[in-house]
Amino acid sequence: MPSNHSDASSASSKSADSTRSVSILGSQHWYDFVQPCLDSASILASLVLVKFAARGHVDDASFAMGLIAVIVFFLSSQLTGLQRGDRRACTDSEIIRVITTWTMTILVLGAIAFATRYGQYFARSVILSWCVLCPAMIGLSRMCLRIVQFGLLRRGVGVRRVAIAGCNTLGHQTQSNIESDSSLGLQFAGFYDDRNFARDNVENGSGETECTDSEDLSLTESVPAVSLQGDLNDLIAAARSGEIETVLVTLPMRAEKRIRFLLDELSDSTASVYIVPDFFVFELLHARWTQVGGLPAVSVTESPMFGIDGVAKRAADLIIASAGLLAISIPMLMIAAAVKLTSPGPVFFRQRRYGLDGQEIRVWKFRSMTTCDDGAVVKQATHNDSRITPLGAILRKTSLDELPQLFNVIEGSMSLVGPRPHASAHNEQYRGLIRGYMMRHKVKPGITGLAQVNGCRGETETVDKMEQRIHFDHQYIRSWSLLLDIRILFRTLMVVWKQPEAY
C-alpha cells in the first residue's frame, strides 16, 4: 500500500464524514423528528393490519404490544446505530440495520411474552405476519421520506449557502462532497482565502494553481485551478450581510492565527461555522468522534468491531463456523487421513502468528509441506517449492489446507473474514518496511479477506506486493460491515478455485 495512496483515500473518507456531520447538524432537524415518528407508525400500523386481517378487530392487547414494541425498537436502534445512522448510508446498510434492530425487538418481545404469558393473546399467524410486514413497512417509509427530502432539496427548501475558507486539497475534497450529493442540503457559494494565490488562475506546468500558505512559505500544496470569491475579509463581510449561511473552515492546522482571526470575526454574524480538521497528514484507519473526559477527540487507529457490531460479527462467526464444521467434518477426516498416509509428519501444522492487537496466536492448517517452519526465519512458499508435498500442492491450490482454521474461529482467536495472518517472522520483517503495517492487527485475522478475493495471494517476493495486501486490509477495516463480510465469503467461494498465484 503506497503511503500516498493510503493517505489520500483516508483523508477523502474523513472529509466526507465531516461534511455529513455538517448537513445533519445544520439543516435536517425535521428529518430527525419525522423519521422516528414514521418508524413508530410503521410498527403500530403493521400490527393493526395483521390483527384486523386475522380477527376483524383490534383489541387493547394489540395496542399494548405495539407500544412495547416501539419502546424496545428504539432502545435496540441505539445499539445498532439505526436512529443515529448516516443520511448518506447505502440502502443495503440501512436495510441490514432495520432487520437487525427488528430481530432484536422480536427476541425481547418473545422473552417478555414467555415470562408473562402475554403471547397467548396472539395467534402464530399474526405474529409471523407481523414479523415480516413490519420491517418491510419501516424500510418503505424510510425510502419514501428520503424521496420527499430529495424533492424538497431540489426545490431549494432547506438548502443553505455554504462557503469554504481555505482553497487547498481538503477544501476541494469538501467541495466535491458537497456538489456530489444533494442530500446534504448545501449549496456551494465559493472559496475564500487570503494566501498568496495567482488570483487570475495562472497555472503551473502541471495544470494546477500553486497555493502557498502565508504562515509557512516553505510549505506549498498544489490544488486544481479555481477562481476565488475573495479573501477572508470578503467572507466575513458576506457572512455578516447574510449572503453566506454556513462556513466550513478547511485551513491547515498550522494556520492557527488565521483560524482564530476568522472565528473571532465570524462570531459577529449569524453564520454557522464548522471546522473541517486537516487529517490528510494522518493514516486514518477507522476514524470516529469520541470524548475523553468531556473533551472532543478523534480516534485515528481504532477497531470498528466495538459494541453491537463486535457482538454481531462474533455471533456470525460462531454460527457459520459451527455449521461449516458440521457440513465438512467427513471431508476433513478424509483429508486428514490422506495427509497422514501420503507423507511422514503430523496431520496438522500450527504456526505462531499475530492476532488481535498483535497478540500471538497459533493458527491451524493441514500440513502441506515436509517441513513445519515456525522459528525466527520462515521461508515463504515459492513456485515449484520442493518442500510442498504432492497432496499439499492440491490442498494449497484449493485452500483446503485452511479448513482447520474454523477451530480458530470457534475458539475466538480468528474470524471468518479479516486480514490474513502472516507468520510472526514476516510480521517483524515487514513492520519496519511498510508504513501502518501493524494497524491491520486492530481486528481479528481471518480465514479469507478483501486482499485475497482481489488476487493478493501467494508469495510476496517484493515489498510492493505486500504493500498491496496491506492496502486492502486497511480498506477492509475502514469500510467494514457485516454485509461486506458476507460479500467477501461469497466471492471467496467463486475465486478460490482459479487463482494461479496460490501455491
XYZ file of C-alpha atoms in Angstrom:
503
model
C 0.000 0.000 0.000
C 1.810 3.100 -1.131
C 1.609 5.688 1.571
C 0.464 8.473 -0.738
C -2.468 6.463 -1.991
C -3.406 5.462 1.514
C -3.264 8.998 2.806
C -5.454 10.257 0.013
C -8.110 7.619 0.471
C -8.076 8.033 4.220
C -8.365 11.758 4.048
C -11.066 11.558 1.436
C -13.090 9.296 3.680
C -12.607 11.582 6.652
C -13.547 14.717 4.807
C -16.743 13.042 3.671
C -17.575 12.221 7.281
C -17.002 15.831 8.276
C -19.352 17.104 5.580
C -22.065 14.677 6.594
C -21.958 15.945 10.150
C -22.462 19.489 8.885
C -25.601 18.593 6.957
C -27.123 16.649 9.825
C -26.425 19.312 12.427
C -27.239 22.245 10.213
C -30.457 21.673 8.327
C -32.205 18.364 8.947
C -33.766 18.627 12.409
C -37.180 17.993 10.834
C -35.877 14.776 9.289
C -34.582 13.523 12.637
C -38.034 14.150 14.142
C -40.175 12.758 11.324
C -38.228 9.552 10.757
C -38.709 8.106 14.287
C -42.388 9.046 14.056
C -42.719 7.100 10.807
C -40.874 4.111 12.326
C -43.317 4.112 15.259
C -46.296 4.439 12.929
C -44.997 1.545 10.805
C -44.692 -0.738 13.853
C -48.189 0.064 15.103
C -49.826 0.090 11.651
C -48.347 -3.270 10.654
C -49.628 -4.891 13.860
C -53.068 -3.335 13.419
C -53.232 -4.548 9.807
C -52.341 -8.169 10.534
C -54.539 -8.263 13.634
C -57.518 -6.794 11.775
C -56.997 -9.167 8.834
C -56.957 -12.166 11.173
C -59.665 -11.186 13.694
C -61.648 -8.375 12.084
C -60.956 -6.095 15.062
C -58.072 -4.737 17.147
C -58.112 -5.217 20.908
C -56.322 -3.393 23.704
C -53.728 -6.173 23.973
C -52.573 -5.379 20.433
C -52.096 -1.687 21.185
C -50.186 -2.537 24.373
C -47.916 -4.939 22.477
C -47.398 -2.331 19.762
C -46.351 0.343 22.264
C -43.941 -2.061 23.956
C -42.511 -2.934 20.532
C -41.963 0.748 19.751
C -40.041 1.270 23.006
C -37.904 -1.845 22.530
C -37.275 -0.956 18.865
C -35.897 2.473 19.715
C -33.749 1.129 22.535
C -32.359 -1.510 20.165
C -31.801 1.082 17.446
C -29.367 2.902 19.724
C -27.258 -0.254 19.823
C -27.427 -0.953 16.096
C -26.921 2.694 15.150
C -30.151 2.855 13.126
C -31.520 6.071 14.628
C -28.154 7.823 14.615
C -27.299 6.446 11.191
C -25.817 8.488 8.366
C -28.295 10.004 5.902
C -25.922 9.032 3.096
C -25.618 5.426 4.193
C -26.207 2.967 1.384
C -29.580 1.271 1.095
C -28.102 -2.179 1.813
C -26.566 -0.956 5.068
C -29.793 0.659 6.228
C -31.857 -2.431 5.371
C -29.496 -4.634 7.374
C -29.740 -2.275 10.352
C -33.519 -2.258 10.138
C -33.638 -6.069 10.040
C -31.079 -6.371 12.859
C -32.977 -3.899 15.050
C -36.319 -5.577 14.387
C -34.832 -9.030 15.099
C -33.557 -7.793 18.459
C -37.006 -6.327 19.139
C -38.735 -9.627 18.370
C -36.339 -11.535 20.635
C -37.027 -9.170 23.535
C -40.789 -9.319 22.920
C -40.552 -13.108 22.833
C -38.802 -13.131 26.203
C -41.443 -10.797 27.655
C -44.262 -12.934 26.241
C -42.682 -16.095 27.669
C -42.229 -14.547 31.116
C -45.717 -13.014 31.307
C -47.652 -15.486 29.099
C -48.769 -12.468 27.108
C -48.263 -14.361 23.864
C -51.499 -16.308 24.317
C -53.420 -13.268 23.071
C -51.807 -13.564 19.629
C -52.124 -16.326 17.066
C -48.932 -17.680 15.461
C -50.121 -16.470 12.057
C -50.480 -12.929 13.427
C -47.006 -12.971 14.959
C -45.329 -14.384 11.830
C -47.130 -11.928 9.548
C -46.161 -9.024 11.790
C -42.514 -10.149 11.859
C -42.392 -9.962 8.053
C -44.643 -6.957 7.386
C -43.188 -4.578 9.987
C -39.573 -4.303 8.704
C -40.933 -4.033 5.153
C -43.111 -1.068 6.160
C -40.275 0.565 8.086
C -37.982 0.256 5.072
C -40.675 1.569 2.720
C -41.441 4.569 4.937
C -37.756 5.447 5.159
C -37.408 5.241 1.388
C -40.456 7.492 0.876
C -39.103 10.008 3.389
C -35.824 10.188 1.510
C -37.665 10.775 -1.756
C -39.587 13.646 -0.137
C -36.366 15.037 1.331
C -34.566 14.960 -2.038
C -37.566 16.572 -3.731
C -37.623 19.444 -1.236
C -33.897 19.994 -1.552
C -34.110 20.087 -5.348
C -36.714 22.848 -4.995
C -34.435 24.800 -2.671
C -36.383 24.103 0.520
C -33.964 23.851 3.435
C -30.896 24.476 1.252
C -28.152 26.555 2.858
C -25.432 28.538 1.088
C -22.028 27.338 2.265
C -18.626 28.924 1.721
C -15.269 27.235 2.223
C -12.491 29.128 3.964
C -9.308 27.586 2.615
C -8.506 26.822 -1.004
C -6.449 23.676 -0.536
C -6.683 19.930 -1.096
C -9.031 19.425 1.840
C -11.181 22.329 0.670
C -11.528 20.857 -2.805
C -12.409 17.444 -1.384
C -15.063 19.103 0.769
C -16.402 20.971 -2.271
C -16.564 17.702 -4.203
C -18.550 16.057 -1.404
C -20.996 18.963 -1.269
C -21.635 19.081 -5.013
C -21.824 15.306 -5.480
C -24.678 14.737 -3.024
C -27.753 16.947 -2.972
C -28.994 15.234 0.208
C -26.540 17.328 2.199
C -28.768 20.365 1.690
C -25.787 22.604 0.980
C -25.287 24.966 -1.964
C -21.629 25.740 -2.599
C -21.033 29.514 -2.726
C -17.291 29.517 -3.417
C -13.812 29.578 -1.916
C -12.361 32.351 0.214
C -8.666 32.567 1.063
C -6.071 35.289 1.671
C -2.964 33.291 0.872
C -0.567 34.068 -1.972
C -2.684 32.898 -4.910
C -2.332 33.566 -8.563
C -5.759 35.247 -8.397
C -6.154 35.162 -12.154
C -5.702 31.364 -12.097
C -2.231 31.282 -13.589
C -1.490 27.614 -13.948
C 1.774 25.863 -13.373
C 3.272 23.268 -15.687
C 1.003 20.508 -14.358
C -2.173 22.469 -14.959
C -2.616 23.323 -11.300
C -2.524 26.563 -9.331
C 0.127 26.848 -6.652
C -1.298 27.798 -3.238
C 1.299 28.914 -0.712
C 0.323 29.289 2.922
C 1.348 32.742 4.069
C 2.022 31.444 7.566
C 4.649 28.986 6.348
C 6.117 29.911 2.978
C 8.284 26.807 2.991
C 5.240 24.600 2.669
C 3.325 24.512 -0.599
C 0.491 22.464 -1.961
C -0.988 22.151 -5.423
C -4.733 22.299 -5.961
C -6.844 22.474 -9.113
C -7.178 25.941 -10.665
C -10.162 27.779 -9.231
C -11.420 31.349 -9.059
C -11.775 32.702 -5.541
C -14.759 34.709 -4.413
C -12.471 36.820 -2.266
C -10.220 36.815 0.760
C -11.162 36.104 4.358
C -12.282 39.691 4.922
C -14.698 39.317 1.997
C -16.001 36.100 3.567
C -16.575 37.886 6.889
C -18.488 40.661 5.132
C -20.644 38.172 3.205
C -21.443 36.270 6.408
C -22.379 39.448 8.263
C -24.681 40.538 5.428
C -26.459 37.166 5.432
C -25.249 36.103 1.960
C -23.445 33.110 3.498
C -25.305 30.912 5.995
C -22.623 28.285 6.691
C -18.831 28.483 6.690
C -16.603 25.424 6.501
C -13.061 26.170 7.647
C -10.584 23.888 5.862
C -7.443 25.877 6.681
C -4.434 23.738 7.668
C -3.814 23.071 11.344
C -0.633 25.116 11.248
C -2.659 28.248 10.353
C -3.812 28.727 13.940
C -3.625 32.550 13.829
C -5.767 32.778 10.710
C -8.324 30.337 12.130
C -8.574 32.292 15.385
C -8.970 35.561 13.471
C -11.711 34.066 11.296
C -13.634 32.592 14.234
C -13.449 35.842 16.198
C -14.752 37.881 13.272
C -17.478 35.390 12.310
C -18.788 35.430 15.875
C -20.230 38.840 14.927
C -22.508 37.159 12.356
C -25.332 34.634 12.324
C -23.460 32.182 10.087
C -22.954 28.632 11.309
C -19.241 27.841 11.415
C -17.663 24.385 11.253
C -14.010 23.406 11.296
C -13.152 20.528 8.956
C -9.996 19.021 10.528
C -6.990 18.645 8.268
C -6.369 14.914 8.599
C -4.529 14.494 5.300
C -1.291 14.155 7.228
C -2.525 11.115 9.145
C -3.064 7.463 8.304
C -6.697 7.090 9.380
C -7.999 3.588 9.972
C -11.492 3.712 11.416
C -11.892 7.342 12.433
C -14.788 8.425 14.617
C -15.538 11.235 17.023
C -15.412 10.430 20.715
C -14.858 12.165 24.048
C -12.105 11.902 26.599
C -13.205 13.394 29.889
C -15.656 15.656 28.103
C -13.067 16.834 25.559
C -13.716 16.071 21.865
C -11.253 13.699 20.247
C -10.901 11.735 17.026
C -9.825 8.107 17.068
C -7.177 7.688 14.368
C -6.455 3.967 14.642
C -9.406 2.193 16.224
C -11.167 -1.083 15.599
C -14.648 -0.888 14.035
C -15.725 -4.049 15.886
C -16.940 -2.493 19.115
C -20.346 -2.567 20.775
C -23.144 -4.250 18.886
C -21.012 -4.538 15.727
C -18.495 -6.710 17.546
C -21.254 -8.873 19.010
C -22.878 -9.291 15.589
C -19.597 -10.271 13.929
C -18.761 -12.767 16.671
C -22.244 -14.295 16.506
C -21.990 -14.664 12.730
C -18.557 -16.283 13.092
C -19.829 -18.834 15.614
C -22.963 -19.719 13.656
C -21.311 -20.031 10.235
C -18.138 -21.740 11.510
C -20.091 -24.299 13.555
C -22.378 -25.066 10.637
C -19.369 -25.283 8.334
C -17.575 -27.760 10.575
C -20.646 -29.976 10.733
C -21.052 -29.853 6.963
C -17.431 -30.669 6.096
C -16.490 -32.916 9.006
C -16.335 -36.033 6.826
C -14.259 -34.370 4.043
C -11.893 -33.029 6.717
C -11.454 -36.517 8.153
C -10.660 -37.811 4.657
C -8.112 -35.028 4.094
C -6.522 -35.728 7.478
C -6.184 -39.424 6.624
C -4.702 -38.573 3.215
C -2.128 -36.210 4.760
C -1.066 -38.898 7.250
C -0.814 -41.647 4.645
C 0.973 -39.754 1.870
C 3.896 -38.218 3.801
C 5.582 -38.580 7.186
C 4.796 -35.981 9.806
C 1.834 -34.630 11.752
C -1.598 -34.096 10.208
C -1.938 -30.548 11.462
C 0.594 -27.748 11.358
C 0.297 -24.996 13.971
C 2.237 -21.814 13.337
C 2.734 -18.733 15.517
C 1.100 -15.655 14.048
C -0.147 -12.272 15.227
C -3.791 -11.957 16.204
C -5.928 -9.120 17.555
C -3.819 -6.252 18.958
C -0.651 -8.092 17.941
C -1.171 -10.896 20.480
C 0.453 -14.164 19.461
C -1.891 -16.965 18.388
C -1.433 -20.466 16.980
C -3.074 -20.958 13.598
C -4.236 -24.413 12.494
C -3.606 -25.772 8.992
C -3.426 -29.142 7.323
C 0.263 -29.912 6.812
C 1.141 -29.349 3.163
C 4.964 -29.378 3.371
C 7.653 -31.743 4.501
C 8.815 -29.072 6.976
C 6.996 -27.126 9.680
C 8.920 -23.841 9.923
C 7.942 -21.753 12.929
C 11.138 -20.050 14.029
C 12.698 -16.631 13.727
C 13.068 -17.143 9.968
C 10.214 -18.554 7.889
C 10.766 -19.051 4.167
C 7.666 -18.334 2.074
C 6.379 -20.971 -0.306
C 7.547 -20.384 -3.882
C 6.533 -21.725 -7.267
C 7.571 -25.418 -7.611
C 8.784 -25.381 -3.986
C 10.419 -28.731 -3.228
C 9.089 -28.671 0.337
C 5.451 -28.932 -0.829
C 4.115 -32.477 -0.937
C 2.047 -33.667 -3.950
C -1.119 -33.688 -1.828
C -0.073 -30.391 -0.254
C 0.076 -28.755 -3.677
C -3.577 -29.646 -4.236
C -4.599 -28.507 -0.763
C -2.811 -25.175 -1.134
C -4.142 -24.573 -4.640
C -7.740 -25.066 -3.463
C -7.167 -23.515 0.011
C -8.403 -26.734 1.624
C -5.368 -26.615 3.901
C -7.007 -23.611 5.622
C -10.127 -25.520 6.740
C -8.814 -26.353 10.259
C -8.785 -22.611 10.953
C -12.501 -22.988 11.603
C -11.335 -24.253 15.009
C -9.524 -20.920 15.468
C -12.743 -19.094 14.604
C -14.796 -21.033 17.139
C -12.033 -20.578 19.718
C -12.182 -16.819 19.123
C -8.601 -16.128 18.007
C -9.657 -15.672 14.362
C -12.664 -14.543 12.342
C -14.096 -15.888 9.116
C -13.225 -12.630 7.346
C -10.345 -10.318 8.128
C -6.711 -9.635 7.233
C -4.916 -12.915 6.616
C -2.461 -13.670 9.451
C 1.191 -13.721 8.467
C 3.907 -15.719 10.177
C 5.365 -13.870 13.164
C 8.745 -13.711 11.455
C 7.193 -11.984 8.431
C 5.364 -9.507 10.670
C 8.641 -8.472 12.265
C 10.231 -8.187 8.828
C 7.560 -6.020 7.177
C 6.506 -3.808 10.090
C 9.707 -1.823 9.611
C 9.322 -1.632 5.819
C 5.659 -0.708 5.340
C 4.027 2.272 6.981
C 0.962 1.327 9.023
C 1.649 -2.401 8.719
C 0.692 -3.230 12.308
C -2.650 -1.413 12.049
C -4.023 -4.480 10.252
C -3.982 -6.166 13.669
C -6.675 -3.848 15.066
C -9.139 -6.587 14.070
C -9.008 -10.358 14.307
C -7.255 -12.102 11.411
C -9.499 -14.015 9.023
C -9.566 -17.221 7.018
C -10.250 -15.058 3.977
C -10.153 -11.333 3.378
C -10.604 -8.476 0.973
C -6.999 -8.799 -0.219
C -7.427 -12.476 -1.072
C -10.593 -12.024 -3.156
C -8.800 -9.250 -5.051
C -5.976 -11.544 -6.141
C -3.412 -10.870 -3.399
C -2.426 -14.448 -2.690
C 0.757 -16.450 -2.928
C 4.335 -15.350 -2.468
C 5.159 -11.724 -1.649
C 8.672 -11.697 -3.084
C 8.628 -7.891 -3.350
C 7.645 -5.216 -0.838
C 5.180 -3.798 -3.392
C 3.129 -6.999 -3.311
C 2.935 -6.909 0.480
C 2.017 -3.203 0.357
C -0.898 -4.073 -1.923
C -2.137 -6.614 0.617
C -1.875 -4.079 3.428
C -3.772 -1.538 1.319
C -6.734 -3.927 1.012
C -6.505 -4.837 4.714
C -6.746 -1.172 5.715
C -9.563 -0.618 3.241
C -11.467 -3.538 4.788
C -11.111 -2.116 8.310
C -12.163 1.382 7.224
C -15.291 0.178 5.398
C -16.214 -2.881 7.488
C -19.804 -4.006 7.732
C -21.476 -7.362 8.229
C -22.721 -7.126 4.657
C -19.137 -6.694 3.423
C -18.156 -9.880 5.293
C -20.955 -11.798 3.576
C -19.924 -10.485 0.165
C -16.300 -11.491 0.749
C -17.360 -15.004 1.788
C -19.370 -15.441 -1.415
C -16.561 -14.020 -3.533
C -14.144 -16.420 -1.844
C -16.240 -19.387 -2.977
C -16.118 -18.072 -6.552
C -12.414 -17.227 -6.812
C -10.762 -19.842 -4.589
C -10.530 -22.362 -7.448
C -8.983 -20.063 -10.050
C -6.083 -18.148 -8.563
C -2.849 -19.229 -10.265
C -0.734 -17.230 -7.832
C -1.688 -19.586 -4.963
C 0.934 -22.268 -4.451
